[in-house]
Amino acid sequence: MKRKKQPRVLSQRTGRLLLNLFPPFLFNRIRILSVTDGFRSCRVRVRHSLLTRNLNGTTFGGTIFSAADPFYAVMFWQVFARKGLKVQSWLKSASIDYLKPASGDLFLNFDLTEDDIREAEETLERDGRYTRTFRVEALDRSGRACARMRNEVYLRMEPGERSPKTNF
């Protein structure tokens, strides 16, 4: 009988290190500042530098967009891994509204509430998949929004993870 492989659980420190070394983040000067216990929230900084400036001297829009890409998918993956569930997760779609030029560092906060997790878990158990759109803002040092993103996250149970349903 084949033994069921457990989902990969990363420590907050290891997860943050791996994300910080991820080439699209490393070269775009995107830094994960913190990951809370259980991957329930992340704080990210986009450094304004020579490498991230566009021709106008403000932060390149693609850098800002990259900073919002994987976090909700990674956070859900790790939340469910800690519960012993193998879940496939990815960013299904995203859009961005640029509100004002970013001439300094930007900060993005990603948070999952207990209600978010409970809703995802119930939907995954019932349907085997879950889709949800989250909103995140890129804020400058004074707290003003420079960009707003909408990230649609898609989760699905890995084959064999759902408990079988019966008619009894």
Coordinates of C-alpha atoms in Angstrom, one line a residue:
M1 CA 0.0 0.0 0.0
K2 CA 1.3 3.4 -1.0
R3 CA 1.9 5.7 2.0
K4 CA 0.3 9.1 1.7
K5 CA 2.8 11.9 1.4
Q6 CA 2.4 14.8 3.9
P7 CA 2.2 18.4 2.6
R8 CA 5.4 20.4 2.8
V9 CA 5.3 22.8 5.8
L10 CA 7.7 25.7 5.8
S11 CA 8.8 27.6 8.8
Q12 CA 8.1 31.4 8.6
R13 CA 11.8 32.0 8.5
T14 CA 12.4 29.5 5.7
G15 CA 9.4 30.7 3.7
R16 CA 10.5 34.3 4.0
L17 CA 14.1 33.4 3.0
L18 CA 12.9 31.4 -0.1
L19 CA 10.7 34.2 -1.2
N20 CA 13.4 36.8 -0.7
L21 CA 15.7 34.7 -2.9
F22 CA 13.1 34.2 -5.6
P23 CA 14.8 35.9 -8.6
P24 CA 11.8 38.1 -9.7
F25 CA 11.7 39.5 -6.1
L26 CA 15.5 39.7 -5.6
F27 CA 16.2 41.6 -8.8
N28 CA 13.1 43.8 -8.5
R29 CA 14.2 44.8 -4.9
I30 CA 11.0 43.3 -3.4
R31 CA 11.7 42.2 0.2
I32 CA 9.4 40.2 2.5
L33 CA 9.8 42.0 5.8
S34 CA 7.7 39.6 7.9
V35 CA 5.7 36.5 7.9
T36 CA 3.5 35.9 10.9
D37 CA 3.1 32.6 12.7
G38 CA 1.2 30.2 10.5
F39 CA 1.5 32.3 7.4
R40 CA -1.7 34.3 8.3
S41 CA -0.1 37.6 7.2
C42 CA 2.9 39.0 5.3
R43 CA 4.4 42.4 5.0
V44 CA 6.3 43.3 1.8
R45 CA 8.5 46.3 0.8
V46 CA 9.2 47.4 -2.7
R47 CA 12.4 49.4 -2.6
H48 CA 12.7 52.4 -4.8
S49 CA 16.1 52.2 -6.4
L50 CA 18.0 52.5 -9.6
L51 CA 16.9 49.0 -10.5
T52 CA 13.2 49.6 -10.1
R53 CA 12.9 53.1 -11.6
N54 CA 11.2 53.8 -14.9
L55 CA 12.0 56.7 -17.3
N56 CA 10.1 59.1 -15.1
G57 CA 12.1 58.3 -12.0
T58 CA 9.2 56.6 -10.3
T59 CA 8.8 52.9 -9.4
F60 CA 8.2 50.7 -12.5
G61 CA 4.6 49.4 -12.6
G62 CA 5.7 45.8 -13.3
T63 CA 7.7 45.8 -10.1
I64 CA 4.7 46.9 -8.1
F65 CA 2.5 44.3 -9.8
S66 CA 5.1 41.6 -9.1
A67 CA 5.1 42.4 -5.4
A68 CA 1.4 41.5 -5.2
D69 CA 1.5 38.3 -7.1
P70 CA 2.1 35.1 -5.1
F71 CA 1.3 35.9 -1.5
Y72 CA -2.3 34.8 -1.0
A73 CA -1.7 31.6 -2.9
V74 CA 1.4 30.8 -0.8
M75 CA -0.3 31.8 2.5
F76 CA -3.3 29.5 1.8
W77 CA -0.9 26.7 0.7
Q78 CA 0.9 26.9 4.0
V79 CA -2.2 27.4 6.2
F80 CA -3.7 24.2 4.8
A81 CA -0.3 22.3 4.9
R82 CA -0.3 23.0 8.7
K83 CA -3.7 21.4 8.8
G84 CA -2.3 18.3 7.0
L85 CA -4.1 19.0 3.7
K86 CA -2.4 19.1 0.4
V87 CA -3.9 22.0 -1.6
Q88 CA -2.8 23.3 -4.9
S89 CA -3.0 27.1 -5.0
W90 CA -2.1 29.7 -7.6
L91 CA -3.0 33.2 -8.7
K92 CA -5.8 32.7 -11.2
S93 CA -6.1 36.4 -12.3
A94 CA -5.0 39.8 -11.2
S95 CA -5.5 43.4 -12.1
I96 CA -4.0 46.7 -11.0
D97 CA -5.0 50.3 -10.8
Y98 CA -2.2 52.8 -10.6
L99 CA -3.3 55.7 -8.5
K100 CA -0.3 58.0 -8.3
P101 CA 3.4 57.8 -9.1
A102 CA 5.5 56.0 -6.5
S103 CA 8.7 58.0 -5.9
G104 CA 9.7 56.1 -2.7
D105 CA 9.5 52.7 -1.1
L106 CA 6.1 51.0 -1.1
F107 CA 4.6 48.6 1.4
L108 CA 2.0 45.9 0.9
N109 CA 0.2 43.9 3.6
F110 CA -1.4 40.6 3.0
D111 CA -3.8 39.2 5.7
L112 CA -5.9 36.1 6.0
T113 CA -8.6 36.1 8.7
E114 CA -10.1 33.1 10.5
D115 CA -13.3 33.7 8.4
D116 CA -11.3 33.6 5.2
I117 CA -9.7 30.3 6.1
R118 CA -12.9 28.8 7.4
E119 CA -14.8 29.8 4.2
A120 CA -12.0 28.3 2.0
E121 CA -11.9 25.1 4.0
E122 CA -15.7 24.6 3.9
T123 CA -15.8 25.3 0.2
L124 CA -12.9 23.0 -0.5
E125 CA -14.5 20.2 1.5
R126 CA -17.8 20.7 -0.3
D127 CA -16.7 21.5 -3.9
G128 CA -13.0 20.5 -4.0
R129 CA -12.1 24.0 -5.2
Y130 CA -12.3 27.6 -4.0
T131 CA -11.9 30.9 -5.8
R132 CA -11.7 34.3 -4.1
T133 CA -10.6 37.8 -4.9
F134 CA -8.5 39.7 -2.5
R135 CA -7.6 43.4 -2.6
V136 CA -4.3 44.8 -1.6
E137 CA -2.8 48.3 -1.7
A138 CA 0.7 49.5 -2.3
L139 CA 1.2 52.3 0.2
D140 CA 4.0 54.9 0.3
R141 CA 5.7 55.8 3.6
S142 CA 3.0 58.3 4.5
G143 CA 0.2 55.7 4.0
R144 CA -1.1 56.9 0.7
A145 CA -2.2 54.3 -1.8
C146 CA -0.1 54.4 -5.0
A147 CA -1.7 51.3 -6.5
R148 CA -4.6 48.9 -5.8
M149 CA -4.5 45.3 -6.9
R150 CA -7.2 42.6 -7.2
N151 CA -5.8 39.1 -6.9
E152 CA -8.1 36.1 -7.7
V153 CA -6.7 33.1 -5.9
Y154 CA -7.7 29.6 -7.0
L155 CA -7.3 26.6 -4.6
R156 CA -8.1 23.0 -5.2
M157 CA -7.6 19.8 -3.2
E158 CA -5.0 17.5 -4.6
P159 CA -6.4 14.3 -6.0
G160 CA -7.1 11.9 -3.2
E161 CA -7.3 14.6 -0.5
R162 CA -11.1 15.0 -0.4
S163 CA -13.0 12.7 1.9
P164 CA -15.4 10.5 0.0
K165 CA -19.1 11.5 0.1
T166 CA -21.8 8.9 0.7
N167 CA -25.6 9.1 0.3
F168 CA -26.2 7.8 3.9

